[in-house]
Amino acid sequence: MPSDPTGSRSADPTGSRNNGPAPTGKPVGAGPSRSSESTTRPVPPSPAAADDLVRAVAQLLDDGGSRTRRLDAPTLRLALVDLYELWLNTKGSDLGIKADSGLAIVAVGGLGRREMLPYSDLDLILLHDNIPDRELADVADQIWYPLWDAHVKLDHSVRTVPQALQVASSDIPAALGMLDARHIVGDEELSDLLISGIRRQWRAGIRGRFDDLLGEITARWKRSGEVAHRAEPDLKNGRGGLRDVQLLDALAIAQLTDAIPGLGPDVPGGGLEQAHRSLLDVRTELHRVAGRARDQLRAQDADEIGAALRIGDRFDLARTLSDAARTVGYSVDVGLRTAGNSLPKRGLSRLKRMPVRRPLDEGVVEHAGEVVLARDARPSRDPGLIVRVAAASATTSLPMSAMTLNRLSEDAPELREPWPKEALNDLLVVLGAGRGMIAAVEALDRTGLWGRLIPEWGAIRDLPPRDAVHTWTVDRHTVETVANASALTTRVSRPDLLMLGALLHDIGKGRGGDHSVVGAELATQIGNRLGLWPSDVVLLSAIVRYHLLLPDTATKRDLDDPATVQRVVDALDGDSVLLELLHALAEADSLATGPGVWGEWKSSLIGELVRRCRLLMAGESLPVPDPVDPVLLELAADGEVHVDQLPADGQHTYRVTVVAPDAAGLLSDAAGVLALHSLRVLSASVLSEGGHAVNSFMVSPKFGSLPQQGLLRQDLIRAIGGHLNLEKELAKKESDSATAQSGSGKAKGVPMLYAQAPPKLIWFDGTRPGEVLLEVRAEDRLGLLSRVAGALEQVGADVRWAKVATLGAAVMDTFALHITDGDNAATRARVEAAVLEVLPQTAPKTPPPVTDQE
């Protein structure tokens, strides 16, 4: 028997423990506490029967390590429902809870919905028809205590029907929970009174509670984020999660919308029912893998869950979840909008005239804040109507009516190939509408219409990114790129091809091979279907083929090398229009990738590359790099360490130049000192001449202003002389930062920086004899450049120059290396091993604990 029946019990799902008898603190009624009644009240019975229940649940979850014995997720949920219902029916019968007893056990939550998960709470209401408190207490104790003592998680309440209705009338979460109520055992008429009463009360009061309901939904979404776009989503409470499916049911019960709104016959992924089942299956396996109740899917569990559900790896699981959550999210948007329009009017609003139908385009009108078809529209005879409706929605930011989308999905024929010019123009209107086009494309996609217009879209729909710097799925990233590109159309001579290039730049992903090459072939196919001129089809294909050329070259190659610029010009065949379009697309693509990917440093690098390409295309000579400042060479002659800092082109960027005797470890020491002073390195170059080294860094302070020049020089001298342990100081700075972020006053041990994605090293050929390029992709950490440079120097790889790009939480650093013992497979493997040793690694299955330093 529990020693503390008050402190260890679960919360009441109906929102209050004081509205009727409940066995918490005072097990029932208003009598004395449990401790004061211990000599007069009967002791609750032995929990043996509840122990049998627990053992039976454990047997269901125990697969004995055999796949053949393992119950799949839907079967397991049904088996758990049957098991709990059997126990409750047996227990109820033993206690005399029968048809004429005035008592009933009602299930809410997962058991009420027949969606019992392995470690879900058991949510029960003991209904009674004014049973005396002492008799009611005995019955309640004999139900609750065996469950508690067997460690079954229990949410409970004991109420009359009027008490339960009173709670639901004042508490929206409680009302939503009781809408799932289902009779289990006992007086079914009593249960029906509650179920019908709750539903009737919900329908009658929804008008006055709708704004509060919206407020609670919005707060939940803000708190839990989106399931579709979170690395570790909250499957229950996030936007597009299971709570939203229950919300749709609640709106349907209120007779404000259908339970499955806005989805036509061609909806991808199987529609709302399949989305609901997918979310349930993943959450079921999450419970089974975690061994306890859990709503948030952790990254380290994703592969195991994907394999258990026979979906695939974590990327396949992420794609399944994205599809399900976006389908649910779209359905909720439609449901809430339909519900808001369906609410009965009150007050002066009842006197307003019916909404008028305002023409927007041929066959398209606005009605009640939505884009709908005109009365005389004939979708079956108007193939271009789909794009025309979408254009009206994108340009006005009005949502398309679910009924309109369903009708188009059912009746509108395929566009003939090549498309009519009017349909292509309407598509360009959609793409050029800025942020308004995102919702329009999402609505078309969730109802199967976007895939009808662009069949190749299916390969990238809900495709998760393989790179940690990407925020969105590939299809949503593409749409975000188009929205960004629409703001750059006045910078190019062919805005139509910029829009189409942005739409198709990643269309080759998800098919294997180089997505730029695959995408270029698909762009040719799509361009011909859209009815572009042959020369425009060639240009569109080239945009897709080379959309990464400018950012890759600018951030990974030496722009002072004429061969670098010549390589770009040759690839583009000297086409200045193509160069112009790729410049704008590079910015739009970077902005849509994630925070920190586009900035003044990357913008200046690409801009300088484009400027040099234009000069070469025009037949002018390329600029030559500035010679080393003679003043710096004079400083180098004295054999001392010098630090010079000057403002650079950007508002928050500076050039810090270190002049010192050439020695192994100088680049690592200099980068470490800069990191110690919270200076983010944007690029670095190394020059050795006459036994002296000139290392130049483009830096940006993470906060505040640049530290004093003398302080940087002093710390660098100490580091070179071995009097400043940079590794120890950087680790301490990491620890202090982690402590500050946690808000704890206690000093913690230096945290291991686990990465969400494993680091990756890529080799390229250099443009000079004996030069190779090593690109390092990893998650960022304090002093990473110093550690990598130190690792390279230790294995005899001489760094000639480096370009450092910090993209949100990730880095993509390129080092031009001269390897002293030659470039061969064995040497590269040795270099890779040294670099990987200092990069943040992916988290282990169970991270080691961080202990207090006390």
CSV table of N, CA, C and O in Angstrom, one decimal, residues 701-764:
chain,number,residue,atom,x,y,z
A,701,PRO,N,33.4,40.0,-34.4
A,701,PRO,CA,33.1,39.8,-32.9
A,701,PRO,C,31.7,39.1,-32.8
A,701,PRO,O,30.8,39.6,-33.4
A,702,LYS,N,31.7,38.1,-31.9
A,702,LYS,CA,30.4,37.5,-31.6
A,702,LYS,C,29.5,38.5,-30.9
A,702,LYS,O,28.2,38.5,-31.0
A,703,PHE,N,30.1,39.3,-30.1
A,703,PHE,CA,29.3,40.4,-29.4
A,703,PHE,C,30.3,41.4,-29.0
A,703,PHE,O,31.6,41.2,-28.9
A,704,GLY,N,29.9,42.7,-28.7
A,704,GLY,CA,30.7,43.7,-28.3
A,704,GLY,C,31.6,44.2,-29.4
A,704,GLY,O,31.3,44.1,-30.6
A,705,SER,N,32.8,44.8,-29.0
A,705,SER,CA,33.7,45.3,-30.0
A,705,SER,C,35.0,44.5,-30.0
A,705,SER,O,35.2,43.6,-29.2
A,706,LEU,N,35.9,44.9,-30.9
A,706,LEU,CA,37.2,44.2,-31.1
A,706,LEU,C,38.0,44.4,-29.8
A,706,LEU,O,38.1,45.5,-29.3
A,707,PRO,N,38.7,43.4,-29.3
A,707,PRO,CA,39.6,43.6,-28.1
A,707,PRO,C,40.8,44.4,-28.5
A,707,PRO,O,41.1,44.6,-29.7
A,708,GLN,N,41.5,45.0,-27.5
A,708,GLN,CA,42.6,45.8,-27.8
A,708,GLN,C,43.7,45.0,-28.5
A,708,GLN,O,44.0,43.8,-28.2
A,709,GLN,N,44.4,45.7,-29.4
A,709,GLN,CA,45.4,45.1,-30.2
A,709,GLN,C,46.5,44.5,-29.3
A,709,GLN,O,47.1,43.4,-29.5
A,710,GLY,N,46.9,45.3,-28.3
A,710,GLY,CA,48.0,44.9,-27.4
A,710,GLY,C,47.6,43.6,-26.6
A,710,GLY,O,48.5,42.8,-26.4
A,711,LEU,N,46.3,43.5,-26.3
A,711,LEU,CA,45.9,42.3,-25.5
A,711,LEU,C,46.0,41.0,-26.4
A,711,LEU,O,46.5,40.0,-25.9
A,712,LEU,N,45.6,41.1,-27.7
A,712,LEU,CA,45.8,40.0,-28.6
A,712,LEU,C,47.2,39.6,-28.7
A,712,LEU,O,47.6,38.4,-28.7
A,713,ARG,N,48.1,40.6,-28.9
A,713,ARG,CA,49.5,40.3,-29.1
A,713,ARG,C,50.1,39.7,-27.8
A,713,ARG,O,50.9,38.7,-27.9
A,714,GLN,N,49.7,40.2,-26.7
A,714,GLN,CA,50.3,39.6,-25.4
A,714,GLN,C,49.8,38.1,-25.3
A,714,GLN,O,50.7,37.3,-24.9
A,715,ASP,N,48.6,37.8,-25.5
A,715,ASP,CA,48.1,36.4,-25.4
A,715,ASP,C,48.8,35.5,-26.5
A,715,ASP,O,49.1,34.4,-26.2
A,716,LEU,N,49.0,36.1,-27.7
A,716,LEU,CA,49.6,35.3,-28.7
A,716,LEU,C,51.0,34.9,-28.4
A,716,LEU,O,51.5,33.8,-28.6
A,717,ILE,N,51.8,35.9,-27.8
A,717,ILE,CA,53.2,35.6,-27.4
A,717,ILE,C,53.2,34.6,-26.3
A,717,ILE,O,54.0,33.7,-26.3
A,718,ARG,N,52.3,34.6,-25.4
A,718,ARG,CA,52.2,33.6,-24.3
A,718,ARG,C,51.9,32.2,-24.9
A,718,ARG,O,52.4,31.2,-24.5
A,719,ALA,N,51.0,32.2,-25.9
A,719,ALA,CA,50.6,30.9,-26.5
A,719,ALA,C,51.8,30.3,-27.2
A,719,ALA,O,52.1,29.1,-27.1
A,720,ILE,N,52.5,31.2,-28.0
A,720,ILE,CA,53.6,30.7,-28.8
A,720,ILE,C,54.7,30.2,-27.8
A,720,ILE,O,55.4,29.2,-28.1
A,721,GLY,N,54.9,30.9,-26.7
A,721,GLY,CA,55.9,30.5,-25.8
A,721,GLY,C,55.6,29.4,-24.9
A,721,GLY,O,56.4,28.9,-24.0
A,722,GLY,N,54.3,28.8,-25.0
A,722,GLY,CA,53.9,27.7,-24.2
A,722,GLY,C,53.4,28.1,-22.8
A,722,GLY,O,53.3,27.3,-21.9
A,723,HIS,N,53.2,29.4,-22.6
A,723,HIS,CA,52.8,29.9,-21.2
A,723,HIS,C,51.3,30.1,-21.2
A,723,HIS,O,50.8,30.5,-20.1
A,724,LEU,N,50.6,29.9,-22.3
A,724,LEU,CA,49.1,29.9,-22.3
A,724,LEU,C,48.6,28.6,-22.9
A,724,LEU,O,48.8,28.4,-24.1
A,725,ASN,N,47.9,27.8,-22.0
A,725,ASN,CA,47.4,26.6,-22.4
A,725,ASN,C,46.0,26.8,-23.1
A,725,ASN,O,45.0,26.9,-22.5
A,726,LEU,N,46.1,27.0,-24.5
A,726,LEU,CA,44.9,27.3,-25.2
A,726,LEU,C,43.8,26.2,-25.1
A,726,LEU,O,42.6,26.6,-24.9
A,727,GLU,N,44.2,25.0,-25.1
A,727,GLU,CA,43.2,23.9,-25.0
A,727,GLU,C,42.4,24.0,-23.7
A,727,GLU,O,41.2,23.9,-23.6
A,728,LYS,N,43.2,24.2,-22.6
A,728,LYS,CA,42.5,24.3,-21.3
A,728,LYS,C,41.6,25.6,-21.2
A,728,LYS,O,40.5,25.5,-20.6
A,729,GLU,N,42.1,26.7,-21.7
A,729,GLU,CA,41.4,27.9,-21.6
A,729,GLU,C,40.1,27.9,-22.4
A,729,GLU,O,39.1,28.4,-22.0
A,730,LEU,N,40.2,27.3,-23.6
A,730,LEU,CA,39.0,27.2,-24.5
A,730,LEU,C,38.0,26.2,-23.8
A,730,LEU,O,36.8,26.5,-23.9
A,731,ALA,N,38.5,25.1,-23.2
A,731,ALA,CA,37.6,24.2,-22.5
A,731,ALA,C,36.9,24.9,-21.4
A,731,ALA,O,35.7,24.7,-21.2
A,732,LYS,N,37.6,25.8,-20.7
A,732,LYS,CA,37.0,26.5,-19.5
A,732,LYS,C,36.0,27.5,-20.1
A,732,LYS,O,34.9,27.7,-19.5
A,733,LYS,N,36.3,28.1,-21.2
A,733,LYS,CA,35.3,29.1,-21.8
A,733,LYS,C,34.1,28.4,-22.2
A,733,LYS,O,32.9,28.9,-22.1
A,734,GLU,N,34.2,27.1,-22.8
A,734,GLU,CA,33.0,26.3,-23.2
A,734,GLU,C,32.2,26.0,-21.9
A,734,GLU,O,31.0,26.1,-21.9
A,735,SER,N,32.9,25.6,-20.9
A,735,SER,CA,32.2,25.2,-19.6
A,735,SER,C,31.4,26.4,-19.1
A,735,SER,O,30.3,26.3,-18.6
A,736,ASP,N,32.1,27.6,-19.0
A,736,ASP,CA,31.4,28.8,-18.5
A,736,ASP,C,30.2,29.1,-19.3
A,736,ASP,O,29.2,29.5,-18.8
A,737,SER,N,30.3,29.0,-20.6
A,737,SER,CA,29.2,29.3,-21.5
A,737,SER,C,28.0,28.3,-21.3
A,737,SER,O,26.9,28.7,-21.2
A,738,ALA,N,28.4,27.1,-21.1
A,738,ALA,CA,27.3,26.1,-20.9
A,738,ALA,C,26.6,26.3,-19.6
A,738,ALA,O,25.4,26.2,-19.4
A,739,THR,N,27.4,26.7,-18.5
A,739,THR,CA,26.8,27.0,-17.2
A,739,THR,C,25.9,28.2,-17.3
A,739,THR,O,24.8,28.2,-16.7
A,740,ALA,N,26.3,29.2,-18.0
A,740,ALA,CA,25.5,30.4,-18.2
A,740,ALA,C,24.2,30.1,-18.9
A,740,ALA,O,23.1,30.6,-18.5
A,741,GLN,N,24.3,29.3,-19.9
A,741,GLN,CA,23.1,29.0,-20.7
A,741,GLN,C,22.1,28.1,-19.9
A,741,GLN,O,20.9,28.3,-20.0
A,742,SER,N,22.6,27.3,-19.0
A,742,SER,CA,21.7,26.5,-18.1
A,742,SER,C,21.1,27.3,-17.0
A,742,SER,O,20.1,26.8,-16.4
A,743,GLY,N,21.6,28.4,-16.7
A,743,GLY,CA,21.1,29.2,-15.6
A,743,GLY,C,21.4,28.7,-14.3
A,743,GLY,O,20.9,29.1,-13.2
A,744,SER,N,22.3,27.7,-14.2
A,744,SER,CA,22.7,27.1,-12.9
A,744,SER,C,23.9,27.9,-12.3
A,744,SER,O,24.8,28.3,-13.0
A,745,GLY,N,23.8,28.0,-11.0
A,745,GLY,CA,24.9,28.6,-10.3
A,745,GLY,C,26.1,27.7,-10.1
A,745,GLY,O,27.2,28.1,-9.7
A,746,LYS,N,25.9,26.4,-10.2
A,746,LYS,CA,26.9,25.4,-10.0
A,746,LYS,C,27.9,25.3,-11.2
A,746,LYS,O,27.4,25.4,-12.3
A,747,ALA,N,29.1,25.1,-10.9
A,747,ALA,CA,30.1,24.9,-12.0
A,747,ALA,C,30.0,23.5,-12.4
A,747,ALA,O,30.1,22.6,-11.6
A,748,LYS,N,29.8,23.2,-13.7
A,748,LYS,CA,29.7,21.9,-14.2
A,748,LYS,C,31.0,21.5,-14.9
A,748,LYS,O,31.8,22.3,-15.2
A,749,GLY,N,31.1,20.2,-15.1
A,749,GLY,CA,32.2,19.7,-15.8
A,749,GLY,C,32.2,20.1,-17.3
A,749,GLY,O,31.1,20.5,-17.8
A,750,VAL,N,33.3,20.2,-18.0
A,750,VAL,CA,33.3,20.6,-19.4
A,750,VAL,C,32.4,19.7,-20.2
A,750,VAL,O,32.6,18.5,-20.2
A,751,PRO,N,31.4,20.2,-20.8
A,751,PRO,CA,30.4,19.3,-21.5
A,751,PRO,C,31.0,18.8,-22.8
A,751,PRO,O,31.8,19.4,-23.5
A,752,MET,N,30.7,17.5,-23.1
A,752,MET,CA,31.0,17.0,-24.5
A,752,MET,C,30.1,17.6,-25.5
A,752,MET,O,28.9,17.7,-25.2
A,753,LEU,N,30.6,18.0,-26.6
A,753,LEU,CA,29.8,18.6,-27.6
A,753,LEU,C,29.4,17.6,-28.6
A,753,LEU,O,30.1,17.3,-29.6
A,754,TYR,N,28.3,17.0,-28.4
A,754,TYR,CA,27.8,15.9,-29.3
A,754,TYR,C,27.1,16.6,-30.5
A,754,TYR,O,26.4,17.6,-30.4
A,755,ALA,N,27.3,16.0,-31.7
A,755,ALA,CA,26.8,16.6,-32.9
A,755,ALA,C,25.5,15.8,-33.3
A,755,ALA,O,25.4,14.6,-33.1
A,756,GLN,N,24.6,16.5,-33.9
A,756,GLN,CA,23.4,15.8,-34.5
A,756,GLN,C,23.8,15.0,-35.7
A,756,GLN,O,23.2,13.9,-36.0
A,757,ALA,N,24.7,15.5,-36.5
A,757,ALA,CA,25.2,14.8,-37.7
A,757,ALA,C,26.7,14.6,-37.6
A,757,ALA,O,27.4,15.4,-37.1
A,758,PRO,N,27.1,13.4,-38.2
A,758,PRO,CA,28.5,13.1,-38.1
A,758,PRO,C,29.4,14.1,-38.9
A,758,PRO,O,28.9,14.6,-40.0
A,759,PRO,N,30.6,14.3,-38.5
A,759,PRO,CA,31.5,15.2,-39.4
A,759,PRO,C,31.8,14.5,-40.7
A,759,PRO,O,31.8,13.3,-40.8
A,760,LYS,N,32.2,15.3,-41.7
A,760,LYS,CA,32.5,14.8,-43.0
A,760,LYS,C,33.7,15.5,-43.6
A,760,LYS,O,33.7,16.8,-43.5
A,761,LEU,N,34.6,14.8,-44.2
A,761,LEU,CA,35.8,15.4,-44.8
A,761,LEU,C,35.7,15.1,-46.3
A,761,LEU,O,35.5,13.9,-46.7
A,762,ILE,N,36.0,16.1,-47.2
A,762,ILE,CA,35.9,16.0,-48.6
A,762,ILE,C,37.2,16.5,-49.2
A,762,ILE,O,37.6,17.6,-48.8
A,763,TRP,N,37.8,15.8,-50.1
A,763,TRP,CA,39.1,16.2,-50.8
A,763,TRP,C,38.7,16.8,-52.2
A,763,TRP,O,37.9,16.2,-52.9
A,764,PHE,N,39.5,17.8,-52.6
A,764,PHE,CA,39.4,18.4,-53.9
A,764,PHE,C,40.8,18.6,-54.4
A,764,PHE,O,41.8,18.8,-53.6
